[in-house]
Short mmCIF file of C-alpha atoms and ligand atoms in Angstrom, two decimals:
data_model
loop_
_atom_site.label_atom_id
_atom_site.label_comp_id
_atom_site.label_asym_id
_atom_site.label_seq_id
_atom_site.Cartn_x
_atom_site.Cartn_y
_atom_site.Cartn_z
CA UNK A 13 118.24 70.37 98.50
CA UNK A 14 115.84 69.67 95.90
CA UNK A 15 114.79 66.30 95.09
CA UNK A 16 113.02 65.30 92.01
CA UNK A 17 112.83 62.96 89.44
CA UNK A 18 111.69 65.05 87.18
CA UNK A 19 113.78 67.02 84.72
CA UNK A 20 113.37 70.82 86.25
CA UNK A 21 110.75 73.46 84.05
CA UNK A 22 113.52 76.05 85.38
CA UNK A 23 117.38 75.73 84.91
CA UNK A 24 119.51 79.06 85.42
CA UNK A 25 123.38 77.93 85.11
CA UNK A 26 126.12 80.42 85.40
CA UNK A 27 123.46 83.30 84.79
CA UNK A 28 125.56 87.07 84.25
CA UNK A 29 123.29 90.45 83.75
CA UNK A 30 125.76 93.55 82.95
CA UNK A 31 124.04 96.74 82.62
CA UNK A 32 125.73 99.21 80.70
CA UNK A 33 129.60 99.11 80.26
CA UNK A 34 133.00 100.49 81.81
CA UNK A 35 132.80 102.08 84.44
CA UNK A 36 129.45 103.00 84.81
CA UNK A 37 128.37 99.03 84.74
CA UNK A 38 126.39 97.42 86.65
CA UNK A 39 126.56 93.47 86.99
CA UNK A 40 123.39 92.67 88.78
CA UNK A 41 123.37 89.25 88.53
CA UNK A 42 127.01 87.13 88.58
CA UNK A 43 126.51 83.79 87.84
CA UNK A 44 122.81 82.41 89.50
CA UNK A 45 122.21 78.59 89.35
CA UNK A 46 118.74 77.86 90.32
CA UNK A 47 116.21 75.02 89.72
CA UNK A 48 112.56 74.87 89.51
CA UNK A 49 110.62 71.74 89.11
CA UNK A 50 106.88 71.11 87.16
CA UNK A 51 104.47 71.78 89.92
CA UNK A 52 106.50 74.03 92.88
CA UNK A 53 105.89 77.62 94.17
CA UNK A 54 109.29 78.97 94.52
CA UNK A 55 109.82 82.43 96.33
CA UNK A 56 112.32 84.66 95.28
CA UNK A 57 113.93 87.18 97.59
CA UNK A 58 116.47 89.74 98.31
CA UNK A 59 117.10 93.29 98.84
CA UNK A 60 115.43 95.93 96.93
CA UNK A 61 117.99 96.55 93.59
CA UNK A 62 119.48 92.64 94.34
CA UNK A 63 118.45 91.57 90.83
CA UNK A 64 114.99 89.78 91.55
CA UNK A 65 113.38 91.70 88.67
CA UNK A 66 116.38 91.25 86.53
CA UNK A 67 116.73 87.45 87.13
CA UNK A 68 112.67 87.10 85.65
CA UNK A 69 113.50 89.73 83.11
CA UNK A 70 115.99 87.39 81.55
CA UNK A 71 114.29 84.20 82.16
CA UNK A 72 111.15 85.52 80.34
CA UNK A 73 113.57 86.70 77.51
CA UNK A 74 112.15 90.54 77.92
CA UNK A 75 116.00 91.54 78.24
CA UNK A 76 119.20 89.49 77.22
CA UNK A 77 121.39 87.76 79.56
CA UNK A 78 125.29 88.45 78.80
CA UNK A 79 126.53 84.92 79.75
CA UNK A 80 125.20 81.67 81.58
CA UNK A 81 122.77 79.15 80.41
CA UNK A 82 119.03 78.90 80.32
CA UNK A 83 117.51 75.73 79.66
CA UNK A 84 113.18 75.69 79.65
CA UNK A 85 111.30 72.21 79.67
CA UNK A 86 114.16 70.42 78.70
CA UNK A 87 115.37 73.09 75.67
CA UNK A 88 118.51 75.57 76.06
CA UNK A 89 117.15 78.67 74.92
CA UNK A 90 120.02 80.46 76.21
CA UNK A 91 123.91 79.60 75.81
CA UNK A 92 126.20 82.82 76.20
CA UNK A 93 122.86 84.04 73.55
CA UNK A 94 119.36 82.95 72.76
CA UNK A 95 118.88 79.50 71.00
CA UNK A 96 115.67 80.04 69.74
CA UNK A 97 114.90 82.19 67.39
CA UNK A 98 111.28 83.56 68.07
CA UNK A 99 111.37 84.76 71.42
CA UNK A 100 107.94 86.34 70.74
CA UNK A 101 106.65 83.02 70.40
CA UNK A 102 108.51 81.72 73.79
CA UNK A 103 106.84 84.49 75.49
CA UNK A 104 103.55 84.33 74.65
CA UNK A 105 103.27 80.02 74.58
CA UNK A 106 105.80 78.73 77.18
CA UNK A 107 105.76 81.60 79.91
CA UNK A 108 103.35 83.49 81.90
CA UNK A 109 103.94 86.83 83.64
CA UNK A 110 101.72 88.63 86.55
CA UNK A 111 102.94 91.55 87.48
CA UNK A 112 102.30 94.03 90.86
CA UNK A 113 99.60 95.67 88.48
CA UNK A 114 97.04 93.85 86.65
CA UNK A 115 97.69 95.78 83.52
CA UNK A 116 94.35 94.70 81.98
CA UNK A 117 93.09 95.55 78.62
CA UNK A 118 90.28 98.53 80.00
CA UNK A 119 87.64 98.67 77.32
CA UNK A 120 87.45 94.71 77.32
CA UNK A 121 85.73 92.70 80.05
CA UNK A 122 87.16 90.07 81.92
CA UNK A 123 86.58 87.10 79.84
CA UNK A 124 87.61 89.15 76.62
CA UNK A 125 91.16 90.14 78.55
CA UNK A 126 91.87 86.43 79.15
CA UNK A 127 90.40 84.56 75.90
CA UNK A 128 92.37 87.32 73.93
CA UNK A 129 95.98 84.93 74.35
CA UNK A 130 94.53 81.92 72.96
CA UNK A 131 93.04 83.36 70.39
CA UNK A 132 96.40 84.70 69.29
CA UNK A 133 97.69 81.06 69.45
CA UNK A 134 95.81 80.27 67.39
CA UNK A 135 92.55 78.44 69.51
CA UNK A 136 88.85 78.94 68.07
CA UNK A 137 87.15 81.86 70.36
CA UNK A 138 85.02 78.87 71.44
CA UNK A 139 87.79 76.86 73.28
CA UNK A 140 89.18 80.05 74.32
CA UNK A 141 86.33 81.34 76.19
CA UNK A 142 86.01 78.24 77.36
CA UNK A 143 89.48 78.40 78.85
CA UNK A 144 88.53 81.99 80.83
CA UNK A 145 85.73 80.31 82.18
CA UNK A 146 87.61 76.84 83.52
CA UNK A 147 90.04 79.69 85.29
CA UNK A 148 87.78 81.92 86.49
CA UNK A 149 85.71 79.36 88.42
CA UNK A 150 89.35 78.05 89.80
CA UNK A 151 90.16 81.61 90.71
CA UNK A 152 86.55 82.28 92.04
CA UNK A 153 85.50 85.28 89.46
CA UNK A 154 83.24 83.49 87.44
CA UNK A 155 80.42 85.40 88.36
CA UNK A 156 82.57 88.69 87.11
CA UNK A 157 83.12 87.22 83.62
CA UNK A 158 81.18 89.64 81.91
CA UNK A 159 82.26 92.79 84.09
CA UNK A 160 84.37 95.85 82.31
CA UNK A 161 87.82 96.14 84.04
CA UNK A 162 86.85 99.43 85.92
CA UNK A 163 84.03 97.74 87.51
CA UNK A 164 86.31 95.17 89.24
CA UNK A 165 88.14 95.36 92.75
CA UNK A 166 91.86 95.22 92.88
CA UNK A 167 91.94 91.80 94.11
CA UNK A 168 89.36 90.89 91.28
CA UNK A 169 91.77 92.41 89.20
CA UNK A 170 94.47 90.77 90.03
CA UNK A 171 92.57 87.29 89.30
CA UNK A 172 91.91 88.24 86.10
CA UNK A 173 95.55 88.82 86.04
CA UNK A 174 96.32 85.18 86.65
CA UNK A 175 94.36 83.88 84.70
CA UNK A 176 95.15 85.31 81.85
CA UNK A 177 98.93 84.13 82.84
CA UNK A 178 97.59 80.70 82.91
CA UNK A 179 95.70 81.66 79.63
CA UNK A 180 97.87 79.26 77.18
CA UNK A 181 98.79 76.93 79.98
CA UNK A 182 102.27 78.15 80.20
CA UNK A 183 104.37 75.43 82.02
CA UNK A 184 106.16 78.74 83.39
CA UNK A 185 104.83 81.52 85.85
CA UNK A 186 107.38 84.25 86.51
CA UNK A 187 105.30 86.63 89.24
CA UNK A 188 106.82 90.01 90.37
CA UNK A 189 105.41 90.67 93.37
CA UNK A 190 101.96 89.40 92.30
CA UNK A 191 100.77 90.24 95.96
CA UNK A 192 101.85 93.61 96.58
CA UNK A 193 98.01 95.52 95.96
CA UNK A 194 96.24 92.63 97.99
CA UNK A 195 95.89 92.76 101.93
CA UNK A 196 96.94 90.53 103.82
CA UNK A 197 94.03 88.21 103.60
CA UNK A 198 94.20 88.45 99.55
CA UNK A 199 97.80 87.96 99.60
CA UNK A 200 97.23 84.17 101.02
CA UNK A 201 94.43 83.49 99.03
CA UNK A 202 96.38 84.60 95.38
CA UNK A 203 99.29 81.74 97.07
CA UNK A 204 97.36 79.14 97.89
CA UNK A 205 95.26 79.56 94.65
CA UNK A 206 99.17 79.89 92.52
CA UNK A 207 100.02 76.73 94.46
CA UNK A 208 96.55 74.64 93.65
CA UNK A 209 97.30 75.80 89.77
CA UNK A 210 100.73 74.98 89.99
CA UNK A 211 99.73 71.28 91.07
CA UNK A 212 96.56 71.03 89.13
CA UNK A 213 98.45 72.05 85.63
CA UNK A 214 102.22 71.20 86.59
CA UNK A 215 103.23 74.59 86.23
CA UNK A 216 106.48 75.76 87.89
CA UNK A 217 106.09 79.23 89.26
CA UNK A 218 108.67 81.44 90.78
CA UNK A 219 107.34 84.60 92.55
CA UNK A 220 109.17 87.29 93.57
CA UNK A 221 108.06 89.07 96.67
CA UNK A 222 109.02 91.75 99.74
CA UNK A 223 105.92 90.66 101.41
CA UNK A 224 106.63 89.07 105.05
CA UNK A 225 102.89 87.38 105.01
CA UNK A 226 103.39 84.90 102.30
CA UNK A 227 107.24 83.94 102.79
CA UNK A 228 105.63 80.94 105.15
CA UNK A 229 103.89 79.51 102.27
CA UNK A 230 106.84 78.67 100.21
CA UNK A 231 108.55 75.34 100.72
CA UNK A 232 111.63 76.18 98.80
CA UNK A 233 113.24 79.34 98.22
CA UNK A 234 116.46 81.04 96.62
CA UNK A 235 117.64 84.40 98.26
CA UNK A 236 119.37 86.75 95.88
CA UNK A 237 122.66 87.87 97.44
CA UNK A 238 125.74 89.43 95.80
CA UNK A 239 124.53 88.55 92.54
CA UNK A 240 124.12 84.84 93.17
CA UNK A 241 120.65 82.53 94.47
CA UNK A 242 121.18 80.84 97.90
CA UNK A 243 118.75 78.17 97.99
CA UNK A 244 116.89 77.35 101.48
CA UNK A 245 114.14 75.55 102.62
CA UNK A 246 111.13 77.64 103.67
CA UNK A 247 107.96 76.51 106.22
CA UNK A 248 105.58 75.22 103.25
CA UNK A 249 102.51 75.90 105.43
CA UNK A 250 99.12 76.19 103.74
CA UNK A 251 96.71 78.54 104.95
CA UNK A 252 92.74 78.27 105.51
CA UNK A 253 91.50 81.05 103.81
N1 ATP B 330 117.85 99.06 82.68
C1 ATP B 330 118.80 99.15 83.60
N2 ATP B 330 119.95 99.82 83.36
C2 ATP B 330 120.93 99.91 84.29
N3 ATP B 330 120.87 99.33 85.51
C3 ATP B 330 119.74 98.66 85.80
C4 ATP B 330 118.65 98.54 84.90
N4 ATP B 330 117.68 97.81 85.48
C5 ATP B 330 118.13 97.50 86.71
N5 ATP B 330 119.37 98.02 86.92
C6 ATP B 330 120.20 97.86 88.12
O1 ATP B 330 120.40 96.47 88.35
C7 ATP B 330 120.29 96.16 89.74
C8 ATP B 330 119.17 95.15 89.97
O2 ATP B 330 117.90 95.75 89.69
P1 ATP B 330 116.53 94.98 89.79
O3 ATP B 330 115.47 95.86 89.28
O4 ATP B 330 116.68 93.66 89.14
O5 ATP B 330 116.40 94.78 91.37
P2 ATP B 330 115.20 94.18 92.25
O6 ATP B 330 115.80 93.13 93.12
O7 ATP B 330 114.07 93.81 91.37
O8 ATP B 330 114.81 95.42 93.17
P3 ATP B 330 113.37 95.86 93.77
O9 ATP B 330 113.13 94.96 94.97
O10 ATP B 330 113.61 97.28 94.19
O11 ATP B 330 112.32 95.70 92.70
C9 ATP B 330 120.08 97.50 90.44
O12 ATP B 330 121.34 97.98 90.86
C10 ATP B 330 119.50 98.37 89.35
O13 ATP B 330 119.81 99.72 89.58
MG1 MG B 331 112.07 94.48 91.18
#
């Protein structure tokens, strides 16, 4: 169904998550192909305990796959077992996570919580302020740089949230249900702000979500059933928010 001439960001082949063994296992996921390419919103749905979580767990290399193939930007870092051998250094440079909860740093402000990434990189605190600031006024927080985390809203929060995702320019977003604390209102704005980012910085995002309000906004999507992705094509609309 895809098209692209691009190579994909995203390649799942033949992806297998066990949990546990013998007879109490569990094989949530039994062999998902899925591609995302440089630039798309891709939704991610299925039944609560389907494997959605699992799926980004192993993509973002916080758990290991048992079998299958994961290839990022062009590099297998997965073949029946990881190819690369700092995954520390995968997370934190090639992939960005936002989770249902901002999980913010609390004693820092905004700016500090975002700038902190690139300065672990590596980046002068200069270029990485700098970097806060270029996503806040994208995200529309600019004018909360300098606030603590308890003095922000949850929607604020959850800005700050993305962009410190987008902090070292990941070419991968994996969002679990980044929308779940927003109304319905919020919910829009967060996609049509992932989908502007995902265009402006060719970033391939797959978001994982229950929420019935943003399912419209996704032009391609892969429905987890019986272990496996089921591509289809969703409605793509954009809302005026
Ligand atoms: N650490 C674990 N140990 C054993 N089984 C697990 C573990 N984590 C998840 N599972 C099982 O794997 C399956 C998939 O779980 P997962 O959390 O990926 O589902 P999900 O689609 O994210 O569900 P939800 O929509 O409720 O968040 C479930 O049967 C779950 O019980
Ligand atoms: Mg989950």
């Amino acid at each position: 169904m895809a098209n692209h001439a691009e190579k994909p960001a995203i390649k799942l082949e033949g992806l297998v998550k066990r949990y546990g063994s013998g007879s109490s296992a569990v094989e949530a996921l039994k062999g998902v192909d899925m591609e995302v390419y440089p630039g798309e919103v891709v939704g991610l749905l299925g039944p609560s305990g389907s494997g959605k979580t699992t799926l980004l767990q192993c993509l973002g290399a916080v758990i290991d796959p048992t079998a299958g193939r994961i290839t990022l930007g062009g590099d297998v870092t997965f073949d029946d077992d990881w190819k690369i051998s700092d995954l520390r250094e995968l997370r934190r440079d090639r992939i960005g996570f936002i989770f249902q909860a901002p999980y913010l740093i609390p004693f820092l402000d905004a700016t500090e919580n975002v700038s902190l990434l690139p300065m672990l990189a590596g980046k002068s605190n200069k270029e990485s302020t700098a970097r806060a600031m270029d996503l806040f006024k994208v995200l529309d927080i600019a004018h909360r740089a300098g606030a603590r985390i308890s003095e922000l809203s949850g929607g604020e929060a959850q800005r700050v949230a993305i962009a410190r995702a987008l902090a070292n320019n990941p070419p991968i977003i994996l969002a679990d249900e980044p929308t779940a604390p927003l109304d319905g209102k919020r919910s829009l704005t967060v996609m049509s702000m992932l989908n502007e980012l995902a265009v402006q910085y060719r970033t391939a995002i797959i978001v994982v979500t229950h929420d019935d309000n943003i399912i419209p906004t996704f032009k391609r999507l892969y429905r987890i059933r019986d272990g496996r992705a089921h591509e289809e094509a969703g409605e793509g609309r954009s809302f005026e928010v």
